[in-house]
mmCIF file of C-alpha atoms in Angstrom:
data_model
loop_
_atom_site.group_PDB
_atom_site.id
_atom_site.type_symbol
_atom_site.label_atom_id
_atom_site.label_comp_id
_atom_site.label_asym_id
_atom_site.label_seq_id
_atom_site.Cartn_x
_atom_site.Cartn_y
_atom_site.Cartn_z
ATOM 1 C CA MET A 1392 108.993 63.342 60.837
ATOM 2 C CA ILE A 1393 110.682 63.917 64.159
ATOM 3 C CA ALA A 1394 113.829 65.419 62.482
ATOM 4 C CA ASN A 1395 111.556 67.806 60.621
ATOM 5 C CA LEU A 1396 110.853 68.895 63.962
ATOM 6 C CA SER A 1397 111.683 72.846 64.089
ATOM 7 C CA LYS A 1398 113.906 73.678 67.802
ATOM 8 C CA THR A 1399 113.068 78.182 66.960
ATOM 9 C CA ILE A 1400 108.866 77.378 66.740
ATOM 10 C CA THR A 1401 108.494 74.840 69.647
ATOM 11 C CA MET A 1402 110.529 73.373 72.311
ATOM 12 C CA ASN A 1403 107.704 71.211 73.610
ATOM 13 C CA PHE A 1404 107.628 67.216 72.480
ATOM 14 C CA SER A 1405 105.474 64.400 73.115
ATOM 15 C CA ILE A 1406 106.422 60.840 74.086
ATOM 16 C CA GLU A 1407 105.184 59.948 71.488
ATOM 17 C CA GLN A 1408 108.209 61.820 69.200
ATOM 18 C CA ILE A 1409 110.668 61.596 71.733
ATOM 19 C CA THR A 1410 109.911 57.623 71.478
ATOM 20 C CA THR A 1411 109.912 57.455 67.899
ATOM 21 C CA LEU A 1412 112.988 59.614 67.270
ATOM 22 C CA LEU A 1413 115.592 57.241 70.095
ATOM 23 C CA ASP A 1414 112.993 54.053 68.696
ATOM 24 C CA ALA A 1415 112.493 52.833 72.636
ATOM 25 C CA LYS A 1416 109.998 50.365 73.726
ATOM 26 C CA GLN A 1417 107.220 52.746 75.718
ATOM 27 C CA ILE A 1418 106.295 51.859 79.412
ATOM 28 C CA GLY A 1419 103.618 53.879 80.160
ATOM 29 C CA GLU A 1420 100.861 57.062 79.037
ATOM 30 C CA THR A 1421 101.723 60.666 79.835
ATOM 31 C CA SER A 1422 99.989 63.811 77.746
ATOM 32 C CA ILE A 1423 103.350 65.944 79.125
ATOM 33 C CA GLN A 1424 104.902 67.787 76.904
ATOM 34 C CA PHE A 1425 108.028 67.507 77.662
ATOM 35 C CA THR A 1426 110.550 71.206 77.461
ATOM 36 C CA GLY A 1427 114.286 69.586 78.251
ATOM 37 C CA LEU A 1428 115.909 67.069 79.784
ATOM 38 C CA ASN A 1429 118.148 67.269 83.476
ATOM 39 C CA HIS A 1430 119.778 64.864 86.139
ATOM 40 C CA LEU A 1431 117.417 62.609 87.819
ATOM 41 C CA GLU A 1432 116.981 64.709 91.060
ATOM 42 C CA LYS A 1433 116.930 67.833 89.590
ATOM 43 C CA ALA A 1434 114.309 67.232 86.535
ATOM 44 C CA THR A 1435 110.570 68.366 86.394
ATOM 45 C CA ASP A 1436 107.289 66.417 85.800
ATOM 46 C CA LYS A 1437 108.481 68.903 82.156
ATOM 47 C CA GLN A 1438 111.841 66.889 81.745
ATOM 48 C CA VAL A 1439 113.160 64.352 80.736
ATOM 49 C CA SER A 1440 115.775 61.998 82.641
ATOM 50 C CA PHE A 1441 117.924 59.312 82.594
ATOM 51 C CA ILE A 1442 119.782 55.974 83.931
ATOM 52 C CA GLY A 1443 122.368 54.184 81.890
ATOM 53 C CA THR A 1444 124.016 52.789 86.080
ATOM 54 C CA SER A 1445 122.796 50.836 88.674
ATOM 55 C CA LYS A 1446 124.154 53.479 90.879
ATOM 56 C CA HIS A 1447 121.320 56.181 88.897
ATOM 57 C CA ALA A 1448 118.282 53.393 89.521
ATOM 58 C CA LYS A 1449 118.658 54.730 92.930
ATOM 59 C CA LEU A 1450 117.223 56.975 92.644
ATOM 60 C CA TYR A 1451 114.101 56.529 89.989
ATOM 61 C CA SER A 1452 111.602 56.576 92.952
ATOM 62 C CA SER A 1453 112.935 59.840 94.198
ATOM 63 C CA SER A 1454 112.584 61.573 91.042
ATOM 64 C CA ASN A 1455 110.173 63.652 89.620
ATOM 65 C CA ALA A 1456 111.176 63.399 85.772
ATOM 66 C CA GLY A 1457 107.930 63.089 82.940
ATOM 67 C CA ALA A 1458 110.049 60.661 81.716
ATOM 68 C CA ILE A 1459 112.814 58.590 81.765
ATOM 69 C CA VAL A 1460 115.315 56.913 79.452
ATOM 70 C CA ILE A 1461 116.316 53.483 80.731
ATOM 71 C CA SER A 1462 119.509 50.944 79.252
ATOM 72 C CA GLU A 1463 117.326 47.823 79.163
ATOM 73 C CA ASN A 1464 119.483 45.432 80.958
ATOM 74 C CA LEU A 1465 118.948 48.010 83.730
ATOM 75 C CA GLN A 1466 115.010 48.040 83.578
ATOM 76 C CA HIS A 1467 114.623 45.563 86.009
ATOM 77 C CA LEU A 1468 115.567 47.539 89.452
ATOM 78 C CA VAL A 1469 112.825 49.760 88.745
ATOM 79 C CA SER A 1470 109.294 49.409 89.361
ATOM 80 C CA GLY A 1471 106.634 51.528 89.598
ATOM 81 C CA ASP A 1472 104.597 54.791 87.530
ATOM 82 C CA LYS A 1473 106.762 56.904 86.054
ATOM 83 C CA PRO A 1474 106.343 56.523 82.292
ATOM 84 C CA LEU A 1475 109.619 54.617 80.281
ATOM 85 C CA LEU A 1476 111.675 54.538 77.301
ATOM 86 C CA VAL A 1477 113.229 51.998 76.895
ATOM 87 C CA VAL A 1478 116.994 51.437 75.200
ATOM 88 C CA SER A 1479 120.130 49.768 74.305
ATOM 89 C CA ASN A 1480 122.028 52.670 75.489
ATOM 90 C CA ALA A 1481 121.169 55.657 77.163
ATOM 91 C CA ASP A 1482 123.981 57.775 76.879
ATOM 92 C CA LEU A 1483 123.422 57.564 73.151
ATOM 93 C CA ALA A 1484 119.422 58.222 73.391
ATOM 94 C CA MET A 1485 120.835 61.057 75.817
ATOM 95 C CA ALA A 1486 122.709 62.757 72.933
ATOM 96 C CA LYS A 1487 119.629 62.489 70.833
ATOM 97 C CA LEU A 1488 117.702 64.034 72.987
ATOM 98 C CA LEU A 1489 120.533 66.645 73.850
ATOM 99 C CA ALA A 1490 120.968 67.378 70.154
ATOM 100 C CA LEU A 1491 116.707 67.899 69.702
ATOM 101 C CA PHE A 1492 117.068 69.963 72.607
ATOM 102 C CA GLU A 1493 119.620 72.681 71.610
ATOM 103 C CA PRO A 1494 118.825 75.720 71.447
ATOM 104 C CA GLU A 1495 120.367 77.874 68.071
ATOM 105 C CA ALA A 1496 123.338 78.901 67.795
ATOM 106 C CA PRO A 1497 124.651 82.388 68.107
ATOM 107 C CA TYR A 1498 122.989 84.412 65.525
ATOM 108 C CA ILE A 1499 125.308 85.925 62.843
ATOM 109 C CA GLU A 1500 124.706 87.018 59.061
ATOM 110 C CA ALA A 1501 126.061 85.152 56.668
ATOM 111 C CA ASP A 1502 128.082 88.495 55.042
ATOM 112 C CA ILE A 1503 131.272 88.921 55.816
ATOM 113 C CA HIS A 1504 130.601 91.645 59.091
ATOM 114 C CA PRO A 1505 131.696 95.767 58.083
ATOM 115 C CA LEU A 1506 134.699 95.797 60.869
ATOM 116 C CA ALA A 1507 136.121 92.577 59.844
ATOM 117 C CA THR A 1508 139.492 92.802 57.707
ATOM 118 C CA VAL A 1509 139.333 90.158 54.256
ATOM 119 C CA HIS A 1510 142.634 90.214 51.770
ATOM 120 C CA HIS A 1511 141.478 91.329 48.414
ATOM 121 C CA SER A 1512 143.111 87.437 47.884
ATOM 122 C CA ALA A 1513 141.170 86.015 49.900
ATOM 123 C CA GLN A 1514 138.705 83.333 48.186
ATOM 124 C CA ILE A 1515 135.257 83.006 50.199
ATOM 125 C CA GLY A 1516 132.971 80.539 49.780
ATOM 126 C CA LYS A 1517 129.131 80.763 49.359
ATOM 127 C CA ASP A 1518 127.226 81.507 52.565
ATOM 128 C CA VAL A 1519 129.905 81.906 53.862
ATOM 129 C CA SER A 1520 129.796 84.524 57.731
ATOM 130 C CA ILE A 1521 132.720 86.328 59.429
ATOM 131 C CA GLY A 1522 132.352 88.308 62.364
ATOM 132 C CA ALA A 1523 133.159 91.633 63.447
ATOM 133 C CA GLY A 1524 136.912 92.571 64.439
ATOM 134 C CA CYS A 1525 138.092 88.574 62.541
ATOM 135 C CA TYR A 1526 141.028 88.756 60.483
ATOM 136 C CA ILE A 1527 141.604 87.406 56.863
ATOM 137 C CA GLY A 1528 145.165 87.013 54.976
ATOM 138 C CA ALA A 1529 146.541 87.006 51.842
ATOM 139 C CA ASN A 1530 145.472 83.609 49.900
ATOM 140 C CA VAL A 1531 143.436 82.500 52.663
ATOM 141 C CA ILE A 1532 140.578 79.993 51.051
ATOM 142 C CA ILE A 1533 137.484 79.609 53.025
ATOM 143 C CA GLU A 1534 135.122 77.242 52.147
ATOM 144 C CA ASP A 1535 131.340 77.026 51.420
ATOM 145 C CA GLU A 1536 129.394 77.659 54.831
ATOM 146 C CA VAL A 1537 131.953 78.693 57.019
ATOM 147 C CA VAL A 1538 130.940 80.545 59.968
ATOM 148 C CA ILE A 1539 133.221 82.254 61.805
ATOM 149 C CA TYR A 1540 132.676 84.632 65.174
ATOM 150 C CA PRO A 1541 134.422 87.439 66.350
ATOM 151 C CA ASN A 1542 137.465 88.446 66.457
ATOM 152 C CA VAL A 1543 139.602 85.796 64.653
ATOM 153 C CA THR A 1544 142.410 86.007 62.895
ATOM 154 C CA ILE A 1545 143.106 83.470 59.915
ATOM 155 C CA LEU A 1546 146.705 84.125 58.444
ATOM 156 C CA ASP A 1547 148.338 84.090 55.071
ATOM 157 C CA ASP A 1548 148.089 80.691 53.071
ATOM 158 C CA SER A 1549 145.614 78.835 55.393
ATOM 159 C CA LYS A 1550 142.575 77.277 53.829
ATOM 160 C CA ILE A 1551 139.118 76.085 56.016
ATOM 161 C CA GLY A 1552 136.811 73.246 55.106
ATOM 162 C CA LEU A 1553 133.359 72.988 55.041
ATOM 163 C CA LYS A 1554 130.385 73.870 57.200
ATOM 164 C CA THR A 1555 134.080 74.449 59.715
ATOM 165 C CA VAL A 1556 133.007 77.146 62.529
ATOM 166 C CA ILE A 1557 135.100 78.675 64.220
ATOM 167 C CA TRP A 1558 134.613 80.677 67.777
ATOM 168 C CA PRO A 1559 135.623 83.876 69.047
ATOM 169 C CA GLY A 1560 139.489 84.472 70.072
ATOM 170 C CA THR A 1561 140.895 81.378 67.435
ATOM 171 C CA VAL A 1562 144.321 81.822 65.820
ATOM 172 C CA ILE A 1563 144.893 79.919 63.025
ATOM 173 C CA ARG A 1564 149.073 80.701 61.795
ATOM 174 C CA GLU A 1565 149.784 81.033 58.322
ATOM 175 C CA ARG A 1566 149.425 77.820 56.534
ATOM 176 C CA SER A 1567 147.003 75.558 58.609
ATOM 177 C CA GLN A 1568 144.874 72.773 56.637
ATOM 178 C CA ILE A 1569 141.936 72.483 58.292
ATOM 179 C CA GLY A 1570 139.621 70.298 57.140
ATOM 180 C CA ALA A 1571 135.987 70.135 56.573
ATOM 181 C CA TYR A 1572 133.298 70.397 59.581
ATOM 182 C CA CYS A 1573 135.151 71.290 62.230
ATOM 183 C CA ILE A 1574 134.356 72.575 65.064
ATOM 184 C CA PHE A 1575 137.173 75.057 67.486
ATOM 185 C CA HIS A 1576 135.917 76.344 70.676
ATOM 186 C CA ASN A 1577 137.067 79.693 72.291
ATOM 187 C CA ASN A 1578 141.175 80.834 72.359
ATOM 188 C CA VAL A 1579 142.009 78.067 70.219
ATOM 189 C CA SER A 1580 145.498 78.152 68.871
ATOM 190 C CA ILE A 1581 146.741 76.941 65.839
ATOM 191 C CA GLY A 1582 150.282 76.579 64.551
ATOM 192 C CA ALA A 1583 152.254 78.548 66.642
ATOM 193 C CA ASP A 1584 155.923 77.856 66.829
ATOM 194 C CA GLY A 1585 156.739 74.128 67.749
ATOM 195 C CA PHE A 1586 158.622 74.683 71.370
ATOM 196 C CA GLY A 1587 162.848 74.039 70.801
ATOM 197 C CA TYR A 1588 165.944 75.872 71.790
ATOM 198 C CA ARG A 1589 169.276 74.350 72.373
ATOM 199 C CA PRO A 1590 172.416 75.408 73.850
ATOM 200 C CA SER A 1591 174.777 78.064 72.228
ATOM 201 C CA GLU A 1592 177.920 77.230 71.140
ATOM 202 C CA ASP A 1593 179.242 79.699 73.791
ATOM 203 C CA GLY A 1594 176.821 78.555 76.219
ATOM 204 C CA ARG A 1595 175.374 81.660 77.398
ATOM 205 C CA GLY A 1596 172.198 81.494 75.791
ATOM 206 C CA LEU A 1597 169.307 79.499 73.965
ATOM 207 C CA ILE A 1598 169.142 78.863 70.152
ATOM 208 C CA LYS A 1599 165.471 79.067 68.637
ATOM 209 C CA ILE A 1600 164.292 75.720 66.651
ATOM 210 C CA ILE A 1601 162.647 78.263 63.749
ATOM 211 C CA HIS A 1602 159.695 76.314 62.932
ATOM 212 C CA ILE A 1603 158.673 75.840 58.894
ATOM 213 C CA GLY A 1604 155.941 73.836 59.201
ATOM 214 C CA ASN A 1605 152.699 73.545 59.631
ATOM 215 C CA VAL A 1606 149.354 72.201 61.278
ATOM 216 C CA VAL A 1607 146.815 69.339 58.928
ATOM 217 C CA ILE A 1608 143.779 69.323 60.433
ATOM 218 C CA GLY A 1609 141.174 66.256 59.155
ATOM 219 C CA ASN A 1610 137.205 66.829 59.332
ATOM 220 C CA ALA A 1611 135.237 66.676 61.447
ATOM 221 C CA VAL A 1612 137.257 67.637 64.525
ATOM 222 C CA GLU A 1613 137.130 69.456 68.093
ATOM 223 C CA ILE A 1614 139.168 71.218 69.278
ATOM 224 C CA GLY A 1615 137.983 72.891 73.050
ATOM 225 C CA ALA A 1616 138.846 75.975 73.814
ATOM 226 C CA ASN A 1617 142.207 77.197 75.346
ATOM 227 C CA SER A 1618 144.086 74.554 73.271
ATOM 228 C CA CYS A 1619 146.355 74.353 71.047
ATOM 229 C CA VAL A 1620 148.193 72.972 68.099
ATOM 230 C CA ASP A 1621 152.132 73.510 67.691
ATOM 231 C CA ARG A 1622 152.932 74.072 63.509
ATOM 232 C CA ALA A 1623 156.102 70.728 62.572
ATOM 233 C CA LYS A 1624 159.677 72.325 61.862
ATOM 234 C CA PHE A 1625 159.199 70.400 59.488
ATOM 235 C CA ASP A 1626 156.926 68.916 57.462
ATOM 236 C CA SER A 1627 153.248 68.853 58.979
ATOM 237 C CA THR A 1628 151.863 67.842 62.429
ATOM 238 C CA ILE A 1629 149.163 66.178 62.171
ATOM 239 C CA ILE A 1630 144.904 65.413 63.402
ATOM 240 C CA GLY A 1631 142.817 62.859 61.918
ATOM 241 C CA ASP A 1632 140.154 62.451 60.758
ATOM 242 C CA GLY A 1633 136.729 62.357 63.855
ATOM 243 C CA CYS A 1634 139.938 63.583 66.591
ATOM 244 C CA LYS A 1635 138.243 64.981 69.965
ATOM 245 C CA ILE A 1636 140.154 66.811 72.165
ATOM 246 C CA ASP A 1637 139.254 68.583 75.112
ATOM 247 C CA ASN A 1638 140.106 72.455 76.218
ATOM 248 C CA LEU A 1639 143.396 72.654 78.140
ATOM 249 C CA VAL A 1640 145.475 70.083 75.816
ATOM 250 C CA GLN A 1641 148.465 70.882 74.500
ATOM 251 C CA ILE A 1642 149.554 68.744 71.280
ATOM 252 C CA GLY A 1643 153.402 69.039 70.475
ATOM 253 C CA HIS A 1644 155.377 69.984 67.103
ATOM 254 C CA ASN A 1645 155.554 66.910 64.463
ATOM 255 C CA CYS A 1646 152.747 64.568 66.418
ATOM 256 C CA ILE A 1647 150.706 63.122 64.312
ATOM 257 C CA LEU A 1648 147.158 62.038 65.914
ATOM 258 C CA GLY A 1649 145.389 59.282 63.607
ATOM 259 C CA ARG A 1650 141.383 58.960 63.818
ATOM 260 C CA CYS A 1651 139.328 59.485 66.286
ATOM 261 C CA CYS A 1652 141.483 59.767 69.364
ATOM 262 C CA ILE A 1653 140.212 61.072 72.237
ATOM 263 C CA MET A 1654 142.585 63.926 74.515
ATOM 264 C CA ALA A 1655 140.779 65.241 77.581
ATOM 265 C CA GLY A 1656 141.265 68.516 79.211
ATOM 266 C CA HIS A 1657 145.543 69.227 80.521
ATOM 267 C CA SER A 1658 146.364 66.203 78.572
ATOM 268 C CA GLY A 1659 149.256 67.369 76.655
ATOM 269 C CA LEU A 1660 151.641 65.174 73.943
ATOM 270 C CA ALA A 1661 155.293 66.729 73.967
ATOM 271 C CA GLY A 1662 156.998 66.525 70.474
ATOM 272 C CA SER A 1663 157.056 64.112 67.391
ATOM 273 C CA VAL A 1664 154.155 61.723 69.382
ATOM 274 C CA THR A 1665 152.306 59.230 67.318
ATOM 275 C CA LEU A 1666 148.517 58.240 68.610
ATOM 276 C CA GLY A 1667 147.267 55.223 65.731
ATOM 277 C CA ASP A 1668 143.473 55.257 65.382
ATOM 278 C CA GLY A 1669 141.147 55.239 68.376
ATOM 279 C CA VAL A 1670 143.539 56.348 70.923
ATOM 280 C CA ILE A 1671 142.060 57.161 73.989
ATOM 281 C CA ILE A 1672 144.305 59.808 76.398
ATOM 282 C CA GLY A 1673 142.745 60.812 80.301
ATOM 283 C CA GLY A 1674 143.225 63.974 81.343
ATOM 284 C CA SER A 1675 146.467 65.224 83.235
ATOM 285 C CA ALA A 1676 148.101 62.591 81.230
ATOM 286 C CA SER A 1677 151.507 63.525 80.184
ATOM 287 C CA ILE A 1678 152.988 61.478 77.349
ATOM 288 C CA LYS A 1679 157.100 61.770 75.818
ATOM 289 C CA ASP A 1680 158.489 62.835 73.360
ATOM 290 C CA HIS A 1681 159.049 60.324 70.157
ATOM 291 C CA THR A 1682 156.799 57.711 71.712
ATOM 292 C CA THR A 1683 154.174 55.986 69.542
ATOM 293 C CA ILE A 1684 150.718 54.671 71.084
ATOM 294 C CA HIS A 1685 149.472 52.254 68.955
ATOM 295 C CA ALA A 1686 146.106 52.065 68.129
ATOM 296 C CA GLY A 1687 143.539 51.602 70.378
ATOM 297 C CA ALA A 1688 145.167 52.127 73.589
ATOM 298 C CA VAL A 1689 144.172 53.720 76.354
ATOM 299 C CA ILE A 1690 145.946 55.824 78.834
ATOM 300 C CA ALA A 1691 144.512 56.814 82.730
ATOM 301 C CA ALA A 1692 144.166 59.836 84.112
ATOM 302 C CA GLY A 1693 147.720 61.099 84.933
ATOM 303 C CA SER A 1694 149.812 59.525 83.946
ATOM 304 C CA GLY A 1695 153.122 59.606 82.656
ATOM 305 C CA VAL A 1696 154.094 57.420 79.232
ATOM 306 C CA MET A 1697 158.000 57.529 78.693
ATOM 307 C CA GLY A 1698 157.991 54.484 76.082
ATOM 308 C CA ASP A 1699 156.030 53.251 73.150
ATOM 309 C CA VAL A 1700 152.597 51.873 74.310
ATOM 310 C CA ALA A 1701 151.485 48.764 72.385
ATOM 311 C CA ALA A 1702 148.194 48.194 70.436
ATOM 312 C CA GLY A 1703 144.738 47.655 73.072
ATOM 313 C CA LYS A 1704 146.552 48.151 76.377
ATOM 314 C CA ILE A 1705 145.754 50.155 79.046
ATOM 315 C CA MET A 1706 148.814 52.050 80.981
ATOM 316 C CA LEU A 1707 148.336 54.126 83.977
ATOM 317 C CA GLY A 1708 150.223 55.492 86.751
ATOM 318 C CA TYR A 1709 153.257 57.650 86.963
ATOM 319 C CA PRO A 1710 155.540 56.212 84.932
ATOM 320 C CA ALA A 1711 153.110 54.594 83.409
ATOM 321 C CA SER A 1712 152.768 50.545 83.242
ATOM 322 C CA GLU A 1713 149.871 48.337 82.702
ATOM 323 C CA SER A 1714 147.097 48.940 84.237
ATOM 324 C CA ARG A 1715 147.391 45.382 85.677
ATOM 325 C CA ASP A 1716 150.717 45.537 86.975
ATOM 326 C CA LYS A 1717 150.683 48.863 88.213
ATOM 327 C CA LEU A 1718 147.747 47.771 90.247
ATOM 328 C CA ARG A 1719 149.556 44.705 91.625
ATOM 329 C CA GLU A 1720 151.836 47.047 92.352
ATOM 330 C CA TRP A 1721 149.952 49.962 94.762
ATOM 331 C CA ALA A 1722 148.207 46.639 95.949
ATOM 332 C CA ALA A 1723 151.879 45.140 97.429
ATOM 333 C CA VAL A 1724 153.097 48.917 98.229
ATOM 334 C CA ARG A 1725 150.178 49.221 100.849
ATOM 335 C CA LYS A 1726 150.754 45.870 102.350
ATOM 336 C CA LEU A 1727 154.571 47.087 103.324
ATOM 337 C CA GLY A 1728 153.216 49.667 104.942
ATOM 338 C CA LYS A 1729 151.313 47.873 107.265
ATOM 339 C CA ASN A 1730 153.511 45.810 108.414
#
């Protein structure tokens, strides 16, 4: 079976093997053993490429790719002798092939490195890897097959779920609860103080609001490099199962994210924001505190949300409004400029 092919032994795959993996319709033959993937304009005859849009279809004739995966609704746009693998969705097929050709992760022994510091009260599961320079605090629970790369800090009373992977520089503050199969990339911050201050009674300074809550993260959550999830003032900041968070994202104290939300880079949630299931936040979008964005809503890149958003709505602009309204507004402004 294709799933049992070893990536450590070989990275060469025949077109028949790739066809089987993708459950594709193969058009054309080739004896080439494929060694990787690339863009249409850069691919060599030993690489597979992809056509998922009509824009990419225009590059078919000039590409040197040895085989091309194409969405079935675009097949009529290309003609020639390059082998085609016809699938329902080229992007999803690409995800399968990227997994097939993925290089092995950096090696780290399933053990505790001599230069790691692990508190005697910590509970470490089976086949856990803890790299050099790590600090594991008191009463931390690390479940089986967790991989912790060098220079990670996990402070007291935290829990890390099964097969979670934590990359270098990440800091997981005290009392954090992390689910199974999560991925935290370089320098993620989980559970730092929330941002809260009030003017002092004498008016001469600011009083820091202490945050005594924690962060609770579900299963299969991925958080990109240099992103921050702040702990709650009280109770918990919650990230639901399956959420995917890009690099350089800020999630404020007491936020609650439902299942499978997506936040793109440089976006941010102020304190006590609630996202329903499947909400998408575009890059550099900003969400005001105590706002609820209901399930399935989309916030376009660069938008500023000042109030609640109904389920399924697409919001655009700064301040944000429904996309159709905002586009009409911009069109009207452009007409005014021509008068």
